CSV table of C-alpha atoms in Angstrom, one decimal:
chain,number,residue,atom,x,y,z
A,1,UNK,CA,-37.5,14.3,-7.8
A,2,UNK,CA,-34.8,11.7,-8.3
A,3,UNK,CA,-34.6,8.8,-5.8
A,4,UNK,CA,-31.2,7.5,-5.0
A,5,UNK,CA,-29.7,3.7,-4.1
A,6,UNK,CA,-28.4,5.2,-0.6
A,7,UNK,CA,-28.6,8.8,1.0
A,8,UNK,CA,-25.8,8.8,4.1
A,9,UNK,CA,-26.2,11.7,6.4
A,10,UNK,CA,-23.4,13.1,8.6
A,11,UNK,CA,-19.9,14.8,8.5
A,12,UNK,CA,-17.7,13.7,5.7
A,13,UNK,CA,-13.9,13.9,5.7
A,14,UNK,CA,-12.1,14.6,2.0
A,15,UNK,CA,-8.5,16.1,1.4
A,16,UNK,CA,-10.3,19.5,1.2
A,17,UNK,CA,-11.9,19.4,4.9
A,18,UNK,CA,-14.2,18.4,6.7
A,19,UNK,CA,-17.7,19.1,6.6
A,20,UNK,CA,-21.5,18.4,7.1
A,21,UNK,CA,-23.1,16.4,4.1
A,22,UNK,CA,-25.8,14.2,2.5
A,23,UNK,CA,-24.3,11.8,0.1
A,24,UNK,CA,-26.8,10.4,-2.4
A,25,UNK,CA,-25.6,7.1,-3.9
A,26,UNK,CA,-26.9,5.6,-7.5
A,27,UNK,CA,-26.1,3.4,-9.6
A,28,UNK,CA,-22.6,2.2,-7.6
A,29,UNK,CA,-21.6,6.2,-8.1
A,30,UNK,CA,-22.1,9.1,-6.1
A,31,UNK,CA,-24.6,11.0,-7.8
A,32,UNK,CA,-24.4,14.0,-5.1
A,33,UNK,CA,-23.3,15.9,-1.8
A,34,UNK,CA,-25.9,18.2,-0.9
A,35,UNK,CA,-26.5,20.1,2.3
A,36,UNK,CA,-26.8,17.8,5.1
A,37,UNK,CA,-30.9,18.6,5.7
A,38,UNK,CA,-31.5,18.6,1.9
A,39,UNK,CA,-34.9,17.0,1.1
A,40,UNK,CA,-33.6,13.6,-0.6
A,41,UNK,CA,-35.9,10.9,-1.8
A,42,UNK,CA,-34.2,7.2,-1.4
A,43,UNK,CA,-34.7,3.6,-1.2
A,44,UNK,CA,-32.3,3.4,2.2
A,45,UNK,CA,-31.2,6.0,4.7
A,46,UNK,CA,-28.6,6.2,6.9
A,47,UNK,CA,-27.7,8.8,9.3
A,48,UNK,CA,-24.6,8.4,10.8
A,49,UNK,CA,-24.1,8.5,14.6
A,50,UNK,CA,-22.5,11.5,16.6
A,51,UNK,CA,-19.2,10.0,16.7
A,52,UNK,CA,-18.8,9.1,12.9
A,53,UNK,CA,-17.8,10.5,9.7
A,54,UNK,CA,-17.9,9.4,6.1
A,55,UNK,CA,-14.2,9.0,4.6
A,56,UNK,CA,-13.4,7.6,0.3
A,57,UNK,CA,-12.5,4.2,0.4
A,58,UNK,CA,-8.9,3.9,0.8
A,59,UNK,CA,-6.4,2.8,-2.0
A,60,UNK,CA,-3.3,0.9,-1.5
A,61,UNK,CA,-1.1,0.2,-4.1
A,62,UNK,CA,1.5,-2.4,-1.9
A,63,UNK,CA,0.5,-5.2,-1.1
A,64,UNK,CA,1.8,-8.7,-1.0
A,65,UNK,CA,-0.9,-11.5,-1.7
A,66,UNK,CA,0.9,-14.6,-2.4
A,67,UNK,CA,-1.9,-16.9,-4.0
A,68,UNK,CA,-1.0,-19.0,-5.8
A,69,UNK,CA,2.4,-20.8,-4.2
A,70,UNK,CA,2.2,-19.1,-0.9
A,71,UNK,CA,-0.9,-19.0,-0.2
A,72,UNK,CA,-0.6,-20.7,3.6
A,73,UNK,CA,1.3,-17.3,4.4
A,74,UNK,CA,-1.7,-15.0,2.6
A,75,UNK,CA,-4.1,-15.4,0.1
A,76,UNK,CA,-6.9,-13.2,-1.8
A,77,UNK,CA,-10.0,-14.3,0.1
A,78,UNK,CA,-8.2,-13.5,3.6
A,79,UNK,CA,-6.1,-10.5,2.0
A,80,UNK,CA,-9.4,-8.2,1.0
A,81,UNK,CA,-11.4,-9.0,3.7
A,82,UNK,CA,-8.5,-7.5,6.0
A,83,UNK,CA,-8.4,-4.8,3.5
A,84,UNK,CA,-12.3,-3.7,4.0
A,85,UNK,CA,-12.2,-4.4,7.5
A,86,UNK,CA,-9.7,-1.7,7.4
A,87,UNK,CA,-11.3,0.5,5.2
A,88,UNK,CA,-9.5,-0.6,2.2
A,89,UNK,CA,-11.4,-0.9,-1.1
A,90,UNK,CA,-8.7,-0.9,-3.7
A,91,UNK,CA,-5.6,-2.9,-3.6
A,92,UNK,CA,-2.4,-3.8,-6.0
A,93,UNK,CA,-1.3,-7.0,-6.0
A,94,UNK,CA,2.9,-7.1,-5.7
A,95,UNK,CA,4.4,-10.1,-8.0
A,96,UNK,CA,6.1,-11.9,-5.4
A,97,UNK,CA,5.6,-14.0,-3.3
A,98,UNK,CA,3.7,-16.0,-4.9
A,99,UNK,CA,4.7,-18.9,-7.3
A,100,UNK,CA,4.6,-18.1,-10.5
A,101,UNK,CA,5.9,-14.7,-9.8
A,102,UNK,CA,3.8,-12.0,-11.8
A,103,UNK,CA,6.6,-11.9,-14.5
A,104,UNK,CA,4.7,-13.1,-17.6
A,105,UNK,CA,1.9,-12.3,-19.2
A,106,UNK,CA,1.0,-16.5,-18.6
A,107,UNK,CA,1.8,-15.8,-15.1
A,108,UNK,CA,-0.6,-13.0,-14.4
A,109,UNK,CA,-3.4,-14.6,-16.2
A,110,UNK,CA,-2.5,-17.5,-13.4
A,111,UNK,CA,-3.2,-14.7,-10.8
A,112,UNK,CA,-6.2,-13.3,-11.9
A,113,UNK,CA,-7.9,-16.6,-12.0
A,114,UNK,CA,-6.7,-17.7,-8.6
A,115,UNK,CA,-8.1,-13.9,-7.4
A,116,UNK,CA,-11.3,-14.1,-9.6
A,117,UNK,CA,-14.6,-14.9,-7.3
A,118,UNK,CA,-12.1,-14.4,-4.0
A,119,UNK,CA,-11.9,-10.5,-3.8
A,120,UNK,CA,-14.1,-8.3,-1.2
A,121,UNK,CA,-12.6,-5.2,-2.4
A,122,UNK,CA,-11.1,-4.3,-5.9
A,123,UNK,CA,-8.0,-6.3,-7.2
A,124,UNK,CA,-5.0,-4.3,-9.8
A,125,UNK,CA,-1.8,-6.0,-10.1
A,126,UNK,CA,1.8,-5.5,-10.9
A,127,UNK,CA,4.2,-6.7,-12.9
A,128,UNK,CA,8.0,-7.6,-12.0
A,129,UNK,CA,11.3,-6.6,-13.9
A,130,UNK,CA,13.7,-9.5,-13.1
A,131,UNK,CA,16.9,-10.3,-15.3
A,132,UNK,CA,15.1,-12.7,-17.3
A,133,UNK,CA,12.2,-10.9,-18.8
A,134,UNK,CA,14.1,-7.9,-19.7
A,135,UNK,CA,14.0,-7.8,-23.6
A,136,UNK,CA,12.1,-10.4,-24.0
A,137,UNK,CA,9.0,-8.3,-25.0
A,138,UNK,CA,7.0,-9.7,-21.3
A,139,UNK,CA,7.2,-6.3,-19.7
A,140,UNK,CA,5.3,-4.6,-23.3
A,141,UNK,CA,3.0,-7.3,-22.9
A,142,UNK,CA,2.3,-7.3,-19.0
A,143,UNK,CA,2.1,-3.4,-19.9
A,144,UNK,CA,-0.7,-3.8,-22.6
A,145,UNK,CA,-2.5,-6.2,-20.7
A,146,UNK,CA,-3.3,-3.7,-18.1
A,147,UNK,CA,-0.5,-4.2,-15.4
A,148,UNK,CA,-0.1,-1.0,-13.1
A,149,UNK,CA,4.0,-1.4,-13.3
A,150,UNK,CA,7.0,-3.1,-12.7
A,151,UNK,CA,8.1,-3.6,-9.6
A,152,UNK,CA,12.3,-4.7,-9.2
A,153,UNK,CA,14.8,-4.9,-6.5
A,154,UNK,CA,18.4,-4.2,-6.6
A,155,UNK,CA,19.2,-6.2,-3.7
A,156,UNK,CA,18.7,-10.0,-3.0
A,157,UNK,CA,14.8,-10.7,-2.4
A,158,UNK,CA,15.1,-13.6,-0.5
A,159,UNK,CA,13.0,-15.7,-2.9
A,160,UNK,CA,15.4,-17.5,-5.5
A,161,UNK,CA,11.9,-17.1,-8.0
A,162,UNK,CA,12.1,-13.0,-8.5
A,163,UNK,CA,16.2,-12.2,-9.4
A,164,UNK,CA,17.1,-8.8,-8.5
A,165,UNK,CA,19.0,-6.2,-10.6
A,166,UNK,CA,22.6,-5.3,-11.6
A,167,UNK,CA,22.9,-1.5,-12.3
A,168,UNK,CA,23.6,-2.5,-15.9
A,169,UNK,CA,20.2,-4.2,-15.7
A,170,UNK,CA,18.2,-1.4,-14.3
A,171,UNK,CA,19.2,0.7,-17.1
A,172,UNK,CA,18.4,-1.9,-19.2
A,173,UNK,CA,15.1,-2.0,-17.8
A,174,UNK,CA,14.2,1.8,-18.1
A,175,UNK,CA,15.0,2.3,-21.7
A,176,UNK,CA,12.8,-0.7,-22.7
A,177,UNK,CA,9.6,1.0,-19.9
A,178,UNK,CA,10.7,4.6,-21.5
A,179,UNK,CA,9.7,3.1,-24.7
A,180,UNK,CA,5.9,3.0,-23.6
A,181,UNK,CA,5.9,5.1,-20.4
A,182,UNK,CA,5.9,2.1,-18.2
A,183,UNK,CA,6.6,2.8,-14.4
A,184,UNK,CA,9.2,1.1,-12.4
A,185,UNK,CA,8.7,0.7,-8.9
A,186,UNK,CA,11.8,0.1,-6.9
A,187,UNK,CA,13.4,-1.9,-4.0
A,188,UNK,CA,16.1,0.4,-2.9
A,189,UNK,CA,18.7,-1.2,-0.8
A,190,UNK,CA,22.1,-1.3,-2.6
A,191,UNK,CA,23.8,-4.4,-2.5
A,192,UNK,CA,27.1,-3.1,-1.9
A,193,UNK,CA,26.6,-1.2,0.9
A,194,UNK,CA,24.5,-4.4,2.4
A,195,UNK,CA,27.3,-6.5,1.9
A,196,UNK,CA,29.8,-4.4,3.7
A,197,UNK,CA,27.7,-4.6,6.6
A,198,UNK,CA,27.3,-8.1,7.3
A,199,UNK,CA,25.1,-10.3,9.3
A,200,UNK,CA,25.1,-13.2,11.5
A,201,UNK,CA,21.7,-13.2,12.8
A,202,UNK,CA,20.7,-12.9,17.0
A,203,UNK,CA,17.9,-11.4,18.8
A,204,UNK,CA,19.1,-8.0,18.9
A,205,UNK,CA,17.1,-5.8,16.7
A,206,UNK,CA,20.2,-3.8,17.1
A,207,UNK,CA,22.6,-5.9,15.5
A,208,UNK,CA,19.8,-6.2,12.4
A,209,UNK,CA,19.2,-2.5,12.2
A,210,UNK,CA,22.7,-2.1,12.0
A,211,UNK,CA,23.3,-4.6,8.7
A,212,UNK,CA,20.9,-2.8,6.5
A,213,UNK,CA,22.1,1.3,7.4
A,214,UNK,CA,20.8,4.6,6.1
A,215,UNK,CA,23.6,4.2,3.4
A,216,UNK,CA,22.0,1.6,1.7
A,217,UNK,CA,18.5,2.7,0.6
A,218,UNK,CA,20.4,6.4,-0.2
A,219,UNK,CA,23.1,4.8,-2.4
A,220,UNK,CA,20.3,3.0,-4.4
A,221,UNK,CA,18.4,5.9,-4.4
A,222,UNK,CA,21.0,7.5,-6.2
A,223,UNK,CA,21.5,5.1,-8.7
A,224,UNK,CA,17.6,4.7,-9.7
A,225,UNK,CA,17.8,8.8,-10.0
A,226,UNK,CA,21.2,8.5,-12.6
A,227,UNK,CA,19.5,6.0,-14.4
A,228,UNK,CA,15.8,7.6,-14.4
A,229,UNK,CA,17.6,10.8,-15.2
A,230,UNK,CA,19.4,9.9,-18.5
A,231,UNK,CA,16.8,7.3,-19.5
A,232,UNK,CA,14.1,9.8,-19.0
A,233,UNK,CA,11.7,7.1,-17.5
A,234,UNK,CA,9.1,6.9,-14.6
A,235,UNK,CA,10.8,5.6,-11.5
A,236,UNK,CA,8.9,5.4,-8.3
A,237,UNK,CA,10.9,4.3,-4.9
A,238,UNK,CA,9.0,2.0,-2.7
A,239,UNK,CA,8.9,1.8,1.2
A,240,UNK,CA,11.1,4.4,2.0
A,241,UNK,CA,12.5,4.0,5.7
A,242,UNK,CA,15.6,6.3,6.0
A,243,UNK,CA,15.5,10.5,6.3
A,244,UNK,CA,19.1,10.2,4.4
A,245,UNK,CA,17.1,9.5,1.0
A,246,UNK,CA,14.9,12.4,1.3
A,247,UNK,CA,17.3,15.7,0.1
A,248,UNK,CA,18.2,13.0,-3.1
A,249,UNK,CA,14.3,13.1,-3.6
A,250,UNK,CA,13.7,16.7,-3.5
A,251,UNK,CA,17.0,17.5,-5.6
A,252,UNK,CA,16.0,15.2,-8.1
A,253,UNK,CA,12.1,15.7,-8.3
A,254,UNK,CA,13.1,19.7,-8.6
A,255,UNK,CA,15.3,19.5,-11.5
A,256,UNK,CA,12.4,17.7,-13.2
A,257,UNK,CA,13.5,13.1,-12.7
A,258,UNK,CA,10.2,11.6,-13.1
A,259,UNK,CA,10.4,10.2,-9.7
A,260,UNK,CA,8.0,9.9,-6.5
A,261,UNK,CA,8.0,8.1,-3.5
A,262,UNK,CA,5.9,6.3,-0.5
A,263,UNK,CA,6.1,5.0,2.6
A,264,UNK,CA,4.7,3.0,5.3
A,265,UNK,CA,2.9,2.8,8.5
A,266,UNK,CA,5.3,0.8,10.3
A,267,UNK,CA,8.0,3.4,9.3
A,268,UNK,CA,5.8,6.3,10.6
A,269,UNK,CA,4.7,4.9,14.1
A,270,UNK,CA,7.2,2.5,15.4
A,271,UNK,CA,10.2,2.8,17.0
A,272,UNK,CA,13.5,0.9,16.7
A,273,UNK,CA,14.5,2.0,20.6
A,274,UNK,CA,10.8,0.3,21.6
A,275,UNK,CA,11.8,-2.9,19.4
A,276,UNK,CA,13.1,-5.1,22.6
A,277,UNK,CA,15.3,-8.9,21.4
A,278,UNK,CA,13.8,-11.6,19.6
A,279,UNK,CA,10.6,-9.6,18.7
A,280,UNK,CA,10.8,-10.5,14.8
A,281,UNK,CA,7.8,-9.6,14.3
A,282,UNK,CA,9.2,-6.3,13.4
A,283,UNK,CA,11.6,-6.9,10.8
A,284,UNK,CA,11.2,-5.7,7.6
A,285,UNK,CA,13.5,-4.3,5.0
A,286,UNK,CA,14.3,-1.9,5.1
A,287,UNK,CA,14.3,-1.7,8.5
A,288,UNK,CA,12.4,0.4,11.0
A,289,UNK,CA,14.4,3.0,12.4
A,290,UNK,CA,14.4,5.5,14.9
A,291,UNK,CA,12.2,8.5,16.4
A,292,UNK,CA,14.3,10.7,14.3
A,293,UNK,CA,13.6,9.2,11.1
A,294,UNK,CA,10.1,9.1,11.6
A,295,UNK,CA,10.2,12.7,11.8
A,296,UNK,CA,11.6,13.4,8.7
A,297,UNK,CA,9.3,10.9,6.9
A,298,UNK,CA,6.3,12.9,8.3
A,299,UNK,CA,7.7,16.3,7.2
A,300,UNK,CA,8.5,14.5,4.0
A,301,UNK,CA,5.1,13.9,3.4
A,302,UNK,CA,3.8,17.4,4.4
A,303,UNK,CA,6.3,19.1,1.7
A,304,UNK,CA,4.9,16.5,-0.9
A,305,UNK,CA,8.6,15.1,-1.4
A,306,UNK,CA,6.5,11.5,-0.1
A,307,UNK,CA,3.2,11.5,-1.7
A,308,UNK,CA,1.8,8.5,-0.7
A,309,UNK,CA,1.5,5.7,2.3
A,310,UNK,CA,0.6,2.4,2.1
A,311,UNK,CA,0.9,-1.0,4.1
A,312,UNK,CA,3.5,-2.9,1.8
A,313,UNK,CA,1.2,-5.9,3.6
A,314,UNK,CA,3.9,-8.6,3.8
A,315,UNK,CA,3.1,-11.5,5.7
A,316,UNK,CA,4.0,-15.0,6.3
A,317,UNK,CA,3.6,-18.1,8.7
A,318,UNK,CA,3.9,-17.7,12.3
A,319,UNK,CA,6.3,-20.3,12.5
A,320,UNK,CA,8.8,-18.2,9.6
A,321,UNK,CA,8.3,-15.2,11.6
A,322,UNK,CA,9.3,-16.0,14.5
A,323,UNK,CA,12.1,-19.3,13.5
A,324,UNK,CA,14.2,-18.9,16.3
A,325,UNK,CA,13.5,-15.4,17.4
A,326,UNK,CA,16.9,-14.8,15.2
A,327,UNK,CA,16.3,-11.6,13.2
A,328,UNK,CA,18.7,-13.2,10.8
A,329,UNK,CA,16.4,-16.6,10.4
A,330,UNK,CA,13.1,-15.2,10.4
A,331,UNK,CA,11.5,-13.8,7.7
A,332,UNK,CA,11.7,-9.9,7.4
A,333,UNK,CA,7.4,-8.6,6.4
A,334,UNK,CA,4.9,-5.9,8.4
A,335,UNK,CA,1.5,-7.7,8.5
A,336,UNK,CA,-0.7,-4.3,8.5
A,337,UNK,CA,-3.3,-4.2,5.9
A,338,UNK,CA,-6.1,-3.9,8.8
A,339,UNK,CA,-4.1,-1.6,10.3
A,340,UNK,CA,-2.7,0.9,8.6
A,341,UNK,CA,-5.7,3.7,9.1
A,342,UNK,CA,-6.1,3.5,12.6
A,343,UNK,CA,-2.1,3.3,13.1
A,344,UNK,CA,-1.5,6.2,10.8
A,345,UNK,CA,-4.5,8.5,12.5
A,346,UNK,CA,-3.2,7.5,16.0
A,347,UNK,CA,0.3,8.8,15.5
A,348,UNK,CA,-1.3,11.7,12.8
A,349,UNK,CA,-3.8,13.0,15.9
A,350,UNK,CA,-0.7,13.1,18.3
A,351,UNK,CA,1.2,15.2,16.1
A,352,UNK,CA,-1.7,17.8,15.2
A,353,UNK,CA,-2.6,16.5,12.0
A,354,UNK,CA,-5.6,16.2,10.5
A,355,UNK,CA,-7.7,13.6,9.2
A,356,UNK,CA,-8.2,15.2,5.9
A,357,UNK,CA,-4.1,14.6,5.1
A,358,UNK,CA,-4.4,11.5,6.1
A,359,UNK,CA,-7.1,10.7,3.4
A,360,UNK,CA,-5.2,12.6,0.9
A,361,UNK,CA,-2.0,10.3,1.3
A,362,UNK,CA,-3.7,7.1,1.7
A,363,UNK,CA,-6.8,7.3,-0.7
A,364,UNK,CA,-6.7,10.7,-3.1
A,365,UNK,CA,-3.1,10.3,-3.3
A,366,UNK,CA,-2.8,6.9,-4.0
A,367,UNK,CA,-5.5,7.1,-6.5
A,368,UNK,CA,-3.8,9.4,-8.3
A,369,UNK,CA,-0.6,7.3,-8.3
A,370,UNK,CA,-2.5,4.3,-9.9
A,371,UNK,CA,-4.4,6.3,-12.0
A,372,UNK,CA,-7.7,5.6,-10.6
A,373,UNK,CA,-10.0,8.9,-11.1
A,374,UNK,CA,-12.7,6.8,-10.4
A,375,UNK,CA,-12.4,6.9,-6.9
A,376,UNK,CA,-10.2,8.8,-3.8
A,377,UNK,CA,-12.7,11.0,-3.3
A,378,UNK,CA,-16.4,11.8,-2.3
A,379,UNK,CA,-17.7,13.8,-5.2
A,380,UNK,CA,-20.3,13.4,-8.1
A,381,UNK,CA,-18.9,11.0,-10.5
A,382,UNK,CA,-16.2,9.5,-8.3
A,383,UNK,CA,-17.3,5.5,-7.1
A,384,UNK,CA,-19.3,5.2,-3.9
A,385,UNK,CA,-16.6,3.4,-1.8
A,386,UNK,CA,-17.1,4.9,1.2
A,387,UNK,CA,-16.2,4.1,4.6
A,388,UNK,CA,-17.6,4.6,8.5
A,389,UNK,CA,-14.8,5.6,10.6
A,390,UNK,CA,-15.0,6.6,14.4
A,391,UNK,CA,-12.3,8.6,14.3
A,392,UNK,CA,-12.1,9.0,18.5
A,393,UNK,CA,-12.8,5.2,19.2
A,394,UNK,CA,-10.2,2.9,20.8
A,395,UNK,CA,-9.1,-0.6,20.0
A,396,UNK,CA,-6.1,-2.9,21.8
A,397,UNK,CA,-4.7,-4.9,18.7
A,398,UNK,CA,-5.3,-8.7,19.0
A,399,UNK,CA,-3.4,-10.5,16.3
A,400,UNK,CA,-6.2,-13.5,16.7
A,401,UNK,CA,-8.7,-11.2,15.8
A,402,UNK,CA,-7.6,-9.7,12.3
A,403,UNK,CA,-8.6,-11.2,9.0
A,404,UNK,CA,-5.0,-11.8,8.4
A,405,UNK,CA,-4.2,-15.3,7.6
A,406,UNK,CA,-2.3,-15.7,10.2
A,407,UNK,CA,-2.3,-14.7,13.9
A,408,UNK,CA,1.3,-12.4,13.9
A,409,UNK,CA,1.4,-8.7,13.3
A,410,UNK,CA,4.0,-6.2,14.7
A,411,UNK,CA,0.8,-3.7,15.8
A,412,UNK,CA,-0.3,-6.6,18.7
A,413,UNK,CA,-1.4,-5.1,21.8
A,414,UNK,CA,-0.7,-1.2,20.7
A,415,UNK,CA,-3.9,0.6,21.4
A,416,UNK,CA,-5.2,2.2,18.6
A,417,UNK,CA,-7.2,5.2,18.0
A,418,UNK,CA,-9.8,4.8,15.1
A,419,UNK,CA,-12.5,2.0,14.1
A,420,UNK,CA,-13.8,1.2,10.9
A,421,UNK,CA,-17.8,0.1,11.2
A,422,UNK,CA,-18.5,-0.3,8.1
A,423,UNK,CA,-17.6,-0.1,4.2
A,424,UNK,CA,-19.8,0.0,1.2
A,425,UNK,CA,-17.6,-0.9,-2.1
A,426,UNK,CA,-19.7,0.7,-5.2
A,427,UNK,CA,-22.8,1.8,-2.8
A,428,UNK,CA,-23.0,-1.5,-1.3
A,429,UNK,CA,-22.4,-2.5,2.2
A,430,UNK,CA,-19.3,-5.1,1.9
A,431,UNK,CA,-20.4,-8.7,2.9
A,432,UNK,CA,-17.3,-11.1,3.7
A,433,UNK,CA,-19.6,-13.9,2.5
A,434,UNK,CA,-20.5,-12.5,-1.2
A,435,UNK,CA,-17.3,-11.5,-2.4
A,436,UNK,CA,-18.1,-8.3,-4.8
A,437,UNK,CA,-14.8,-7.3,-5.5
A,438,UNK,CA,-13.1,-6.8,-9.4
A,439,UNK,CA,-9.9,-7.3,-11.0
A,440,UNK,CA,-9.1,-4.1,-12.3
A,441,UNK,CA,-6.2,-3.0,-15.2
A,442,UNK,CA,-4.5,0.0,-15.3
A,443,UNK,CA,-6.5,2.8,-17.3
A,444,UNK,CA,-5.7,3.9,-20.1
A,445,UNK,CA,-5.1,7.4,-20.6
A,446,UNK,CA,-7.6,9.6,-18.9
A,447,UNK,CA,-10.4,6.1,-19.0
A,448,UNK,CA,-11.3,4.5,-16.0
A,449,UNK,CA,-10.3,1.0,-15.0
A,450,UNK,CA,-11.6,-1.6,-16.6
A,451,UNK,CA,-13.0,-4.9,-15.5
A,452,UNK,CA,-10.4,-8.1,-16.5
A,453,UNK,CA,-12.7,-10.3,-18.8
């Protein structure tokens, strides 16, 4: 009889269902999922407790560590252990905010030594299209180092380090990915619609909703499909907020555009009516809107038009995000890596849904997006990053008490339903003081990831 690293006994939770299990761990894989009283020889057992259940480690492809150059406002050591605290064992890196901006092939090798011997969970990383790499042969080579994508903006990004792109420029951009099947992850707010709403800052969330309207993310929208459509490139449209980009989705992902989308807790839980004046904390861009929106985004994702969610983890100082209590001075970013699990099932459970979705959108489907078939899932084969998760337990959000850098999160003092107790990352229980984590590269082909050398 075999003996296994790690046999886990209880109910386990995958996008199929949920059912009773043993889980038998080897090796860093899971080498099986027998009946839960199967007779199992191991080296440790556990059986989990009444009120538990086994989930795959979660993937989340947005996040924003900004080591090196910002790291006061987040950095890698603080950035994965708020990931596995909340059940996260995968991340992607976005290439801003951090100075150098992950633009070059020197400026990714810049991040992966300042994440290298930081990282509790898994590390991938993106490149960014800006006008000044564009033929200049640094997306081919971000590309063939391993880079998951390209992510661009067509609006101003508030950081004069990443430029964002004209629609010539975007176009531009897509023939050279088409050329090698790159993916370009986009920023859609369209800076002509922006600019004929304009801004002059206050403490009414109003006012700031208000500047950045539905017509801006689903003009961009529709420029990204134009250009994806007669380039014939992969185009994926980050952190979607608004309901009005959602029949541009499913027109253009039935006539057969190469094109998917996400979005975000924040955008799927809070409410722009429950925002009250000078609580900056909540501004973001696009922007959180209201009850109805939220609706749509959830159908969205039942129908598959949204395939994935993820935390688009944006954080800074206290001090930038809350200058002045002016949602026009302080800097826009959702601090919700932690978070994102227990926000998501709170809101899921209230509206009937199960937790098996959930764990298809935010680690099966995710996986999928990145490429990953070495994990999203508990199945022989797939990487034993598994998490405990009490799906009935409550929590009151302290901001103090995250692993965030710093002490400001838009999720303070919502009660939350859902606890992560613990996470294993390849079979091994995650310990905040022996970082185990990897960088990771994009696979290639049907491979798994690699390890960065």
């Amino acid at each position: 009889m075999a003996v296994y690293d790690t046999v886990i006994r209880g109910r386990i939770v995958t996008p199929e269902g949920e059912r009773a299990a043993s889980v038998a761990i080897s090796g860093g894989l899971i080498a099986g999922v027998f009946e839960t009283d199967a007779a199992l020889e191991a080296r440790t057992e556990l059986v989990l407790a009444p009120d538990e259940v086994l989930l795959p480690g979660l993937i989340d492809t947005h996040v924003h560590v900004d080591e090196p150059g910002r790291t006061e406002w987040e950095g890698f050591a603080s950035a994965t252990a708020a990931a596995a605290a909340g059940g996260v064992m995968t991340i992607v890196d976005m290439p801003l905010n951090s100075i150098p901006p992950t633009t070059t092939l020197d400026a990714l090798r810049v991040k992966q030594a300042a994440a290298r011997g930081q990282a509790r969970v898994d590390v991938g990383f993106w490149g960014g299209a800006v006008p000044d790499n564009l033929g200049t042969g640094e997306l081919r080579a971000l590309h063939d180092a391993g880079v998951f994508g390209f992510k661009c903006f067509l609006a101003d990004t508030g950081v004069p380090e990443f430029g964002h792109l004209s629609a010539a420029q975007l176009e531009a951009a897509l023939t050279e990915l088409a050329a090698f099947d790159g993916l370009l992850i986009v920023h859609a707010e369209h800076p002509a619609e922006l600019a004929a709403h304009p801004y002059d800052g206050g403490a009414d969330y109003a006012g700031y909703l208000a500047s950045r309207p539905d017509e801006a993310e689903a003009a961009a929208v529709a420029m990204v499909i134009d250009a994806a459509r007669r380039t014939g490139a992969r185009v994926h449209i980050v952190h979607v907020s608004s309901a009005a980009v959602l029949p541009l989705l499913r027109a253009a992902q039935a006539e057969g555009v190469r094109i998917t989308g996400e979005t975000c807790p924040h955008y799927l839980t809070l409410d722009a009516a429950l925002i009250a004046d000078g609580e900056t904390a909540f501004k973001c861009a696009p922007p959180i809107r209201d009850h109805a929106n939220q609706d749509a985004l959830w159908a969205a994702l039942a129908d598959g038009t949204l395939s994935i969610i993820v935390s688009d983890h944006s954080p800074a100082t206290v001090d930038l995000k809350t200058r002045g209590h002016d949602f026009g001075q302080a800097w826009g970013g959702i601090a919700g890596l932690q978070l994102g699990l227990p926000a998501i099932w709170t809101e899921a459970g209230r509206r009937g849904i199960p937790l098996a979705d959930v764990v298809r959108w935010m680690s099966a489907n995710t996986a999928a997006f990145a490429g990953l078939a070495d994990r999203g899932g508990i199945a022989p084969g797939i990487r034993a990053d598994l998490v405990v998760f009490a799906p009935d337990a409550e929590f009151t959000v302290d901001a103090a008490a995250l692993k965030h850098k710093n002490p400001i999160t838009a999720y303070h003092g919502r009660t939350l339903r859902g606890l992560v107790r613990a996470t294993w990352l390849r079979g091994v229980l995650v310990d905040d003081a022996a970082p185990s984590g990897e960088l990771i590269t994009r696979p290639i082909a049907t491979s798994n990831a690699r390890k960065d050398g």
